[in-house]
Coordinates of C-alpha atoms in Angstrom, one line a residue:
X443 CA 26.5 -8.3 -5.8
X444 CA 27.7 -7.4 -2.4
X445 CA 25.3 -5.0 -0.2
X446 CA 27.3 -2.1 -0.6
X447 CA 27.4 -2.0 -4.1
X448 CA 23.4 -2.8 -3.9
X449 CA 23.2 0.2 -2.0
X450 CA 25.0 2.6 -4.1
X451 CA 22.9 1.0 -7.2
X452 CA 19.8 1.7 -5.2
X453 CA 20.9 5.1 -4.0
X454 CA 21.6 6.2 -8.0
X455 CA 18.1 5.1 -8.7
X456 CA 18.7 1.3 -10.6
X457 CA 16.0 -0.9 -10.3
X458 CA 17.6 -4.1 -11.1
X459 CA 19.3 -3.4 -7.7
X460 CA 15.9 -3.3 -5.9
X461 CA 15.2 -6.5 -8.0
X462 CA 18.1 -8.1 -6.7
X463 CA 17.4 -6.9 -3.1
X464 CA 13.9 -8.3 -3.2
X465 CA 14.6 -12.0 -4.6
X466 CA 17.7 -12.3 -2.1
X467 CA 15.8 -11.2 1.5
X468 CA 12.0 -12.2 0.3
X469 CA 11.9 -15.6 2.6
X470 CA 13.6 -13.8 5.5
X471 CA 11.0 -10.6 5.2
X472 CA 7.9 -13.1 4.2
X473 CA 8.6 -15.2 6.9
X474 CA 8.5 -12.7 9.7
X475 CA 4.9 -11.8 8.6
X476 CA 3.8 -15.3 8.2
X477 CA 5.0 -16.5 11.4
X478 CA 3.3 -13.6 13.1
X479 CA -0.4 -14.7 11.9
X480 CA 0.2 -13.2 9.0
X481 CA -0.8 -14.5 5.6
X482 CA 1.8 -14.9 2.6
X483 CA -0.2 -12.3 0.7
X484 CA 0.0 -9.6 3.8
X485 CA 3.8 -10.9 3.7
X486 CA 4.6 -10.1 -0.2
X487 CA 2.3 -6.6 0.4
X488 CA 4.4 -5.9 3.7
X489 CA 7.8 -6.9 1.9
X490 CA 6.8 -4.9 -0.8
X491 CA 5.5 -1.9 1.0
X492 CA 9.1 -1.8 3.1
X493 CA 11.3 -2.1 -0.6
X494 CA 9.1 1.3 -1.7
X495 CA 10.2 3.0 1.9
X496 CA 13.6 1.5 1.7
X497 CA 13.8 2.6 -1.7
X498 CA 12.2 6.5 -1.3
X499 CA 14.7 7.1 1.4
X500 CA 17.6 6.1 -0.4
X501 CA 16.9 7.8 -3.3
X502 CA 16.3 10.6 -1.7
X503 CA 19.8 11.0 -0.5
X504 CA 19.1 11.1 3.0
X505 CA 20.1 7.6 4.2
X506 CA 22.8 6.6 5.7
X507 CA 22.7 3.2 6.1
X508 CA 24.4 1.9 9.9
X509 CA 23.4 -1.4 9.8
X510 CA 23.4 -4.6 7.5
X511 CA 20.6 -4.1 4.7
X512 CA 18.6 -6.9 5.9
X513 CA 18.8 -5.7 9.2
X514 CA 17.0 -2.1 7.5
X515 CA 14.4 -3.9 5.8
X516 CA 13.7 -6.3 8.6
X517 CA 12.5 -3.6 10.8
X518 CA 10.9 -1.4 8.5
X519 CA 9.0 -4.9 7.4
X520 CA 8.4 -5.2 11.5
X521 CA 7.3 -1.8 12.1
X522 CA 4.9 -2.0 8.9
X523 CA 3.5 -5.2 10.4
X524 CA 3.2 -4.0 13.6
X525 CA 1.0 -1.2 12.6
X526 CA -1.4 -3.8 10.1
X527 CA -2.0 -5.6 13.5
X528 CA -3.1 -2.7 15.5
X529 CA -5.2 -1.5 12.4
X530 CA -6.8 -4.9 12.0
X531 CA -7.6 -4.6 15.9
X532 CA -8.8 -1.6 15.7
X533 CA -11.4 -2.6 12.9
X534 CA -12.3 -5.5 14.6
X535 CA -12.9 -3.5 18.1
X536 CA -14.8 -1.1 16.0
X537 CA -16.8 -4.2 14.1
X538 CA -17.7 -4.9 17.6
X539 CA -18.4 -1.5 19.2
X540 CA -20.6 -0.3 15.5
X541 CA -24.2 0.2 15.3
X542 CA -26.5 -2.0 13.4
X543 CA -27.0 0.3 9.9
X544 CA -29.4 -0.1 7.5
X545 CA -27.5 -0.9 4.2
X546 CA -27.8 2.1 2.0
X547 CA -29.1 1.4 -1.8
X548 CA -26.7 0.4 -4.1
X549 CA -26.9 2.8 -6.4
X550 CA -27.3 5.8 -4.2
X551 CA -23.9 4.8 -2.2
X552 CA -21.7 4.2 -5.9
X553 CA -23.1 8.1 -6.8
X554 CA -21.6 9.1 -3.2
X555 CA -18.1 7.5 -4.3
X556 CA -18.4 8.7 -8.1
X557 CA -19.3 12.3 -6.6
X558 CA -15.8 12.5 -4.6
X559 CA -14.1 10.2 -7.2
X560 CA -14.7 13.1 -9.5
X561 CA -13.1 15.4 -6.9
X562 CA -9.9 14.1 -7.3
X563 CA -6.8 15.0 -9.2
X564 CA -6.9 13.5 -12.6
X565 CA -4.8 10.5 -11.7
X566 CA -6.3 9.4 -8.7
X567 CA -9.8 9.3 -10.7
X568 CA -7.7 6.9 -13.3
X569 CA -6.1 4.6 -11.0
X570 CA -9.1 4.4 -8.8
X571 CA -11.8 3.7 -11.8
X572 CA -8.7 1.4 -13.3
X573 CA -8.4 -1.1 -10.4
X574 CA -11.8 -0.7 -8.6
X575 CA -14.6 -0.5 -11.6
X576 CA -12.6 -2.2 -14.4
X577 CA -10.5 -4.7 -12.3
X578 CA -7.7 -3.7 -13.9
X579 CA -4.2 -5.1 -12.2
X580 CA -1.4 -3.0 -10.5
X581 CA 0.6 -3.8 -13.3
X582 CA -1.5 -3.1 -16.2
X583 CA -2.3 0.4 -14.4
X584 CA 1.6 1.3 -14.1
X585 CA 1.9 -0.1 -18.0
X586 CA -1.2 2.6 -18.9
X587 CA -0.2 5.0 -17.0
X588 CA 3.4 4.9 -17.4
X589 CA 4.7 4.5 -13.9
X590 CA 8.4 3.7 -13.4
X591 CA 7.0 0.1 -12.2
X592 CA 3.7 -1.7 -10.1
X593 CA 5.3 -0.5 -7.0
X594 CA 4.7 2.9 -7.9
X595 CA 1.3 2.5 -9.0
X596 CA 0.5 0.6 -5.7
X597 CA 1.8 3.5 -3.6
X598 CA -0.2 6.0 -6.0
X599 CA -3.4 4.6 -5.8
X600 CA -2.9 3.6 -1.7
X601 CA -2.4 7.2 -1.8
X602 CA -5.8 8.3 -3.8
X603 CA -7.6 5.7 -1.8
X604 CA -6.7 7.6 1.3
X605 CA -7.4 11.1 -0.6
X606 CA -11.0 9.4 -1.1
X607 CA -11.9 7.9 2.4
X608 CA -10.8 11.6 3.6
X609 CA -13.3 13.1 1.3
X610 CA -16.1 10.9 2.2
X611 CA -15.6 11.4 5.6
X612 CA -15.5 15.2 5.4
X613 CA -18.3 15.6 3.2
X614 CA -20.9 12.7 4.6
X615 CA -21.7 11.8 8.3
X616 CA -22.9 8.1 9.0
X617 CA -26.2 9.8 9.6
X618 CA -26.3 10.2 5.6
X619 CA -26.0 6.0 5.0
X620 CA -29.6 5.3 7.1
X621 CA -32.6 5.0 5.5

């Protein structure tokens, strides 16, 4: 299939495109990762995370693609890698910088979570009960919850995640984890 036939697949919304995109760059996209101290399991979430932005802007219409797909992919997959690596620094400055806290009671911090987990819309409480309290796999969530496919799911419940940690922080200070 040549890349602008891809494209148009992509654009109309067929998946089997995206499938095809993903098989025939994953080395080239995996590698940049991995050869930038990256693991192969940040690689296949980076290469997977830039298909879902390659893909949303597409389908949205509002793409007009200049450049080679590759060439696309291989900067969102840079950009997206770029910003893990500051995020990873910042968390290990941070790591560094934090004060020494008592660890809070098991029990007490899972009602803190449950409390804003039960704040959330509907879906976010399913696919963040789903994979967090029954382990249940990004594909097996999309399956139960009928996503179009685990990339969807993923981008859901990195979405809800980020809905919590936003609710914990607005309703609890760090003064409320000491003892």
């Amino acid at each position: 299939m040549k890349e602008k036939e891809i494209f148009r697949k992509i654009c109309a919304g067929d998946e089997s495109a995206l499938e095809v995109l993903y098989k025939k760059y994953y080395r080239m996209m995996t590698r940049l990762v991995i050869s930038n101290n990256g693991t192969e399991e940040e690689a296949k979430d980076i290469y997977q995370d830039a298909l879902i932005v390659f893909w949303q802007k597409a389908t949205s219409g509002k793409l007009v693609l200049t450049s080679k797909i590759s060439t696309y992919l291989y900067s969102i997959c840079l950009n997206l890698w770029r910003k893990e690596l500051e995020r990873k620094k910042k968390l290990s400055n941070e790591e560094k910088d934090s004060v020494e806290y008592i660890d809070v009671d098991q029990e007490e911090r899972r009602q803190i979570i449950n409390d804003c987990i039960s704040q959330l819309g509907d879906t976010c409480r399913r696919v963040l009960t789903y994979y967090y309290f029954d382990g249940m796999s990004m594909q097996d969530i999309a399956k139960k919850l009928e996503f179009a496919n685990t990339n969807t799911a993923k981008t859901k419940k990195y979405k809800c995640k980020k809905k919590l940690d936003e609710l914990v922080k607005s309703q609890y200070s760090a003064s409320d984890f000491l003892d």
